[in-house]
XYZ file of C-alpha atoms in Angstrom:
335
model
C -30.352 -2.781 -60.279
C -28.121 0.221 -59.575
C -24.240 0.767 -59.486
C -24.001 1.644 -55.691
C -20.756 2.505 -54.039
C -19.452 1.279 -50.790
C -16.101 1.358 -48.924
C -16.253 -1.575 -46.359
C -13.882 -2.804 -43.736
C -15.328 -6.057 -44.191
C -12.874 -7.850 -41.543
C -10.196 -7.920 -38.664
C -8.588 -10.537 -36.741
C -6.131 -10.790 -33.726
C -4.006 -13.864 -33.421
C -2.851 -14.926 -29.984
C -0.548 -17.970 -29.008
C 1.576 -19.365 -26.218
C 3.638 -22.342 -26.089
C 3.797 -23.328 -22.354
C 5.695 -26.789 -22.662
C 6.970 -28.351 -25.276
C 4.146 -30.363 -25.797
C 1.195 -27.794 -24.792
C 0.315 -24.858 -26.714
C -2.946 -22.134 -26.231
C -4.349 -20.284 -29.304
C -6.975 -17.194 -28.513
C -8.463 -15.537 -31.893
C -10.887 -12.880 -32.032
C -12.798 -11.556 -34.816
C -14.573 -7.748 -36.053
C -16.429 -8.191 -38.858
C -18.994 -5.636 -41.121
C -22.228 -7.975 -41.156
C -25.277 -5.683 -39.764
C -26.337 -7.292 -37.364
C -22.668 -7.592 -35.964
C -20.856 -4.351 -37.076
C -18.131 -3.624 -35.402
C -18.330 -6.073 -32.045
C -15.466 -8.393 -31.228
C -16.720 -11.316 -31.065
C -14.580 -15.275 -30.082
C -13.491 -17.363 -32.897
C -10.715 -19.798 -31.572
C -9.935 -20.593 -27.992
C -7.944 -24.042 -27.896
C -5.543 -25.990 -26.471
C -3.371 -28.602 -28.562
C -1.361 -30.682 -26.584
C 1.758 -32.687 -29.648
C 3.568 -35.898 -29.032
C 4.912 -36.231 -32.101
C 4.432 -35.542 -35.813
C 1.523 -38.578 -35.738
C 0.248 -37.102 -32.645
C -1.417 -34.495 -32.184
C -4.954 -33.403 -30.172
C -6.596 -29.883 -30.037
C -10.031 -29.114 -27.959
C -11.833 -26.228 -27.097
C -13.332 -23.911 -30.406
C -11.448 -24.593 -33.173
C -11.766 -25.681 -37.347
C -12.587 -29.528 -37.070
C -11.440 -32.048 -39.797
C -13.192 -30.211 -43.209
C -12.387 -29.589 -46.457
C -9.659 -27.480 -47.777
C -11.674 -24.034 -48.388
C -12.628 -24.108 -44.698
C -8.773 -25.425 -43.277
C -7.807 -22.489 -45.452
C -9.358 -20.038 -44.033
C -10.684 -16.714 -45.439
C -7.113 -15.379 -45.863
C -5.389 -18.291 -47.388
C -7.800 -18.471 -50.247
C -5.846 -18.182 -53.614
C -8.964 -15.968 -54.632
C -9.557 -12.529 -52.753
C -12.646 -13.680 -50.762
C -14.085 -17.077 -49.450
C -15.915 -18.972 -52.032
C -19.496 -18.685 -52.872
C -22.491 -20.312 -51.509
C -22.451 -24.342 -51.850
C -18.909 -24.245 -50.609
C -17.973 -25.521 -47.359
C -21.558 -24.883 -45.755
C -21.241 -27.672 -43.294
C -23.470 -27.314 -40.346
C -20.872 -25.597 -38.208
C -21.613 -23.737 -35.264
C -20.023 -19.929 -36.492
C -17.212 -18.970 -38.925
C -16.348 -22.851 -39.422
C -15.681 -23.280 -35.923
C -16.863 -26.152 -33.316
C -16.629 -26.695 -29.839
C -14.959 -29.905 -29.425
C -11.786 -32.709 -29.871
C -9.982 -33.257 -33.090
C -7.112 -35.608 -33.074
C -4.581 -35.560 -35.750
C -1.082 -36.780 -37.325
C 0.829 -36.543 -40.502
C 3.596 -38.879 -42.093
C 6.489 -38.528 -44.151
C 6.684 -34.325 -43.347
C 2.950 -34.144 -44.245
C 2.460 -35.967 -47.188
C -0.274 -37.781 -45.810
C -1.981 -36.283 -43.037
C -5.066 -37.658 -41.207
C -7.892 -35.552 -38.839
C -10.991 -36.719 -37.068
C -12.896 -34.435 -34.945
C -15.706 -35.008 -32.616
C -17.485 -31.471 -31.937
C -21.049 -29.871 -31.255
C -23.042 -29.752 -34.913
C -26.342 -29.044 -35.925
C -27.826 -29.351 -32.364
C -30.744 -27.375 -32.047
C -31.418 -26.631 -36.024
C -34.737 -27.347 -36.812
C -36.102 -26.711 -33.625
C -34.537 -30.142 -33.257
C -33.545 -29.497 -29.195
C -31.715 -33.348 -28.782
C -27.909 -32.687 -28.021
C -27.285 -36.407 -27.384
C -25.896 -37.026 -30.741
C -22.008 -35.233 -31.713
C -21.027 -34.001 -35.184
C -18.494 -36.439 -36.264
C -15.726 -35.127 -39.063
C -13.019 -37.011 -40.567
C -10.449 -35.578 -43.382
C -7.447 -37.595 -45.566
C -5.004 -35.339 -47.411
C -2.973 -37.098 -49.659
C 0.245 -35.252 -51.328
C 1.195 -37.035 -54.367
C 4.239 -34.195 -55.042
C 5.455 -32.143 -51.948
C 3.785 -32.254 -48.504
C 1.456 -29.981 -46.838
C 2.436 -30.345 -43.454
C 0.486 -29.121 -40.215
C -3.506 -28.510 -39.791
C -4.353 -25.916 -42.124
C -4.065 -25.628 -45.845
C -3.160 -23.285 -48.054
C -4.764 -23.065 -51.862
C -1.698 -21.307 -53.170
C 2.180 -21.365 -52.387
C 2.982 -18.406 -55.045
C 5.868 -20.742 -56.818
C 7.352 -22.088 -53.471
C 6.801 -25.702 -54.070
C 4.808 -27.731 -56.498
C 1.833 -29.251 -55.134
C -0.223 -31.754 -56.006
C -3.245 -32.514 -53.553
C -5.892 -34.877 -52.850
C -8.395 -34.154 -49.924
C -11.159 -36.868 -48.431
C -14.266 -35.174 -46.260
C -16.922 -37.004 -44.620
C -19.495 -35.662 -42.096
C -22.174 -36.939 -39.901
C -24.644 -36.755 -37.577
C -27.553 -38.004 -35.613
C -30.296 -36.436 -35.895
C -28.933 -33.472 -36.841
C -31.781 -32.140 -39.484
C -35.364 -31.762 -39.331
C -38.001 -31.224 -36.982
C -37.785 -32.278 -32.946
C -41.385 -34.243 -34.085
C -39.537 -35.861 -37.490
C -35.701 -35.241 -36.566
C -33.562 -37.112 -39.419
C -29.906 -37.500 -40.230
C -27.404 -35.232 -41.296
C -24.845 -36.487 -43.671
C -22.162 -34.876 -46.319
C -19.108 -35.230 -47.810
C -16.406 -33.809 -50.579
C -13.484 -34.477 -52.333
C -11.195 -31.514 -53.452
C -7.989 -30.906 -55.747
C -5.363 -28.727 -55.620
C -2.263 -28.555 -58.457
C 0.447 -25.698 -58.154
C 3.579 -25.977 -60.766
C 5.944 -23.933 -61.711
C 7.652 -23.113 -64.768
C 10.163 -20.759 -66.348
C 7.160 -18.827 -67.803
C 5.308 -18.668 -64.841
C 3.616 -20.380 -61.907
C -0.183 -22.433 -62.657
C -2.861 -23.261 -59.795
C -5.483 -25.127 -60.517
C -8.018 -26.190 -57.742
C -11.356 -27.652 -57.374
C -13.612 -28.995 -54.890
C -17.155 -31.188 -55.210
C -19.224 -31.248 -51.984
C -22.499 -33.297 -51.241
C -24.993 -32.552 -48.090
C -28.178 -34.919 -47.196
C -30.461 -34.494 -44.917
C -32.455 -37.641 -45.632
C -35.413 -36.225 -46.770
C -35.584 -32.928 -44.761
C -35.331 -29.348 -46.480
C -32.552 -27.334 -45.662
C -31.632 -23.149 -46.019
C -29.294 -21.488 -48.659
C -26.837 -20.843 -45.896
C -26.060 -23.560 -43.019
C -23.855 -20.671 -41.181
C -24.198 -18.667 -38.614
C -25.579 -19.141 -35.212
C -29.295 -18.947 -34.818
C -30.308 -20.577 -37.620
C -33.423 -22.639 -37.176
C -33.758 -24.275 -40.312
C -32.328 -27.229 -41.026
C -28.763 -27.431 -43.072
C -28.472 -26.793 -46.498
C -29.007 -30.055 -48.588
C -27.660 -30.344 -52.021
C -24.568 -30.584 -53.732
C -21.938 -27.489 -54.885
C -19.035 -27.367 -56.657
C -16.460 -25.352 -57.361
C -13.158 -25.021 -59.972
C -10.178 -22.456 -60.057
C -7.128 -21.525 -62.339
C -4.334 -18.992 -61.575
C -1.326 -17.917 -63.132
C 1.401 -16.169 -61.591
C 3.970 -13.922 -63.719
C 7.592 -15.118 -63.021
C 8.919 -11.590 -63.321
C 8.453 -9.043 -60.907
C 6.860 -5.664 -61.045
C 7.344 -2.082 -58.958
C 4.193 -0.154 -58.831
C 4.251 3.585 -56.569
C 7.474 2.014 -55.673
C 6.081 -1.145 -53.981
C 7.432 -4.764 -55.371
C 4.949 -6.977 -56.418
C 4.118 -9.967 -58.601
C 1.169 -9.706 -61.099
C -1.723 -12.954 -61.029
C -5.128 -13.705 -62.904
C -7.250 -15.619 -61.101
C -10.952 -17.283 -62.233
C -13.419 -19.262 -60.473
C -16.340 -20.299 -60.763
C -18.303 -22.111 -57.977
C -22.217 -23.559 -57.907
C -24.747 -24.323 -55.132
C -27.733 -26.472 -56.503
C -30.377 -27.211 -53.231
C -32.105 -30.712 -53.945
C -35.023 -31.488 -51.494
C -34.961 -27.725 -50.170
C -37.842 -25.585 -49.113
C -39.519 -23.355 -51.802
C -38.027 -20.243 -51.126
C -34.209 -21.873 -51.691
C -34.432 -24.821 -54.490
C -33.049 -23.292 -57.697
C -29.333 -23.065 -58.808
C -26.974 -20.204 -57.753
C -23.599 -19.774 -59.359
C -21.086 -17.118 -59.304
C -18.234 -16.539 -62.035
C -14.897 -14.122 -60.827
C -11.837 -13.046 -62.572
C -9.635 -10.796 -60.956
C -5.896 -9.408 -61.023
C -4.009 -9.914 -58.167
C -0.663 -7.855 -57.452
C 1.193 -10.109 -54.623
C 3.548 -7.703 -52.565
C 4.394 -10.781 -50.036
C 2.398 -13.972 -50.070
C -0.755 -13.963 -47.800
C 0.474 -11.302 -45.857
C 0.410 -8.467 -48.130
C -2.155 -8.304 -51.948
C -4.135 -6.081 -53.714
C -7.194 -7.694 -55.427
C -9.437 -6.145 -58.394
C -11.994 -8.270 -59.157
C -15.171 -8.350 -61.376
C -18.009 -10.995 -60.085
C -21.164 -11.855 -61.751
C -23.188 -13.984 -59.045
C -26.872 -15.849 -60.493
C -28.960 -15.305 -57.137
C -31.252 -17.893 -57.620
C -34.601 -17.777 -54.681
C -37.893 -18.692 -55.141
C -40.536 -17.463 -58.295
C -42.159 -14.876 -56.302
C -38.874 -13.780 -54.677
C -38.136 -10.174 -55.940
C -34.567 -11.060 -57.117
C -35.415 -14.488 -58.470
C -32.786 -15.789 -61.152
C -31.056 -12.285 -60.974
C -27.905 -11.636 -61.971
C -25.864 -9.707 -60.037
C -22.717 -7.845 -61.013
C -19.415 -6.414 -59.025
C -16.307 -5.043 -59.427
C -14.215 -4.783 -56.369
C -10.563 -3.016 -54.857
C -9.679 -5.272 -51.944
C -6.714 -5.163 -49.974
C -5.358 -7.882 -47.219
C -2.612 -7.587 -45.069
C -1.578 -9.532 -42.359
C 1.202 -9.529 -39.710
């Protein structure tokens, strides 16, 4: 309704690790983030243990990211766009930042170019006012690389011309009783499949990714936004979907004396709730096109971006079927 202007230190993370054997390793994350209701405390986001026998071997326990899709294993930082995709993305019913307490067991072949994950974690228990914490979250993820591998646990959605990639992911997650009411508890189930192509060329580097992602909860309603802890609603239930396309120059740039490499990125990504409560059952989207200047990959980029985001919410909702627009200076670096 109004141009408003903000500056915003939206986020900061520490990283911790030790390796104590050769086969045991700790990891200790924190987070600070901007929400209101948050600003500015330090709050946990991973505190695990992995313990490696060998490249097909591997378990982690304690809070971590379980087997998900690629958005999620990528992290907010990893993200070939600035900023985490929109709603209908990823919005498993997680316990906070894409994080669950529990065991994930994983391997990888051939360097990584198939890699397999299953976790076993606390879900949904206690959405709902559905109190039963009998039943685990089970998660299960198959990443097949049909050019060069992807090796370890996380992903990445763009290797700036480093390798050409071309990526299959499998998701499927479930759980008892894990939507609903405690009087009418029913099942939570979802999966998605997603895509990622990077290729390089003599005139410059192409990324193309996409992701389709399907939630049930077998007959339930379920929220916009199945993150966050506190939630009592039940998970969101529909399906979302999301596509991508980058290019990278292949020359160089110096800007203020800084070395760089010029990118447009698009995406546009779409949450449609099916069975949902009245205040959340009609179709948000949100297009973005931005230029990215990459000083060193991940670790260093400067993102101006323009986002129009359809809002969606119910009739008598004051921003129903809104459009909202943005334009944005964002800057990441990481060490």
């Amino acid at each position: 309704r109004s141009w408003d202007k903000n500056f915003d230190v939206t986020n900061m993370r520490l990283y911790m690790g030790a390796k104590i054997t050769d086969q045991i390793s700790t990891y200790f994350n924190t987070e600070i983030n901007n929400i209101a209701a948050q600003e500015d405390l330090v709050k946990l986001l991973d505190a695990f243990a992995e313990y490696t026998w060998s490249d097909l071997h591997h378990i982690r326990f304690g809070r971590h990211l379980p087997a998900s899709d690629r958005y999620n294993l990528d992290g907010p930082y990893y993200q070939n766009s600035y900023e985490f995709p929109f709603n209908g993305i990823s919005m498993y019913a997680f316990k906070d930042t894409g994080r669950v307490e529990g065991i994930s067991y994983w391997g990888q072949i051939d360097g990584g170019k198939f890699k397999y994950q299953f976790s076993a974690a606390e879900g949904a228990e206690g959405r709902g006012n559905n109190e039963d914490p009998d039943h685990l979250m089970y998660t299960g993820r198959l990443t097949f690389c049909l050019w060069e591998p992807e090796p370890g646990f996380y992903n990445s959605s763009a290797f700036y011309g480093a390798k050409d990639v071309c990526t299959i992911g499998l998701v499927g997650v479930h759980q008892s009783d894990g939507a609903g009411t405690a009087a009418k508890p029913t099942d939570y189930t979802a999966w998605n499949i997603d895509f990622l192509l990077e290729k390089t060329y003599d005139w410059g580097t192409i990324d193309i990714e996409a992701g389709y992602f399907d939630y049930s909860n077998h007959g339930t309603g379920g929220a916009d936004n199945a993150g966050g802890s506190g939630a009592t609603d039940s998970p969101f239930a529909g399906q979302g979907w999301s596509a991508g396309f980058s290019y990278l120059f292949p020359e160089k740039a110096t800007i203020l004396s800084i070395e760089g490499t010029p990118q447009i990125v698009t995406r546009y990504t779409e949450a449609d709730p099916t069975g949902a409560g009245v205040t959340h059952q009609y179709t948000q989207n949100q297009l973005e096109l931005a230029l990215q200047y990459i000083i060193q990959p991940y670790n260093a980029k400067i993102s101006l971006a323009w986002k129009n985001t359809h809002t969606g919410g119910a009739v008598n909702d004051t921003d129903w079927n809104e459009d909202r627009q943005e334009v944005k200076l964002g800057m990441q670096f990481q060490h």
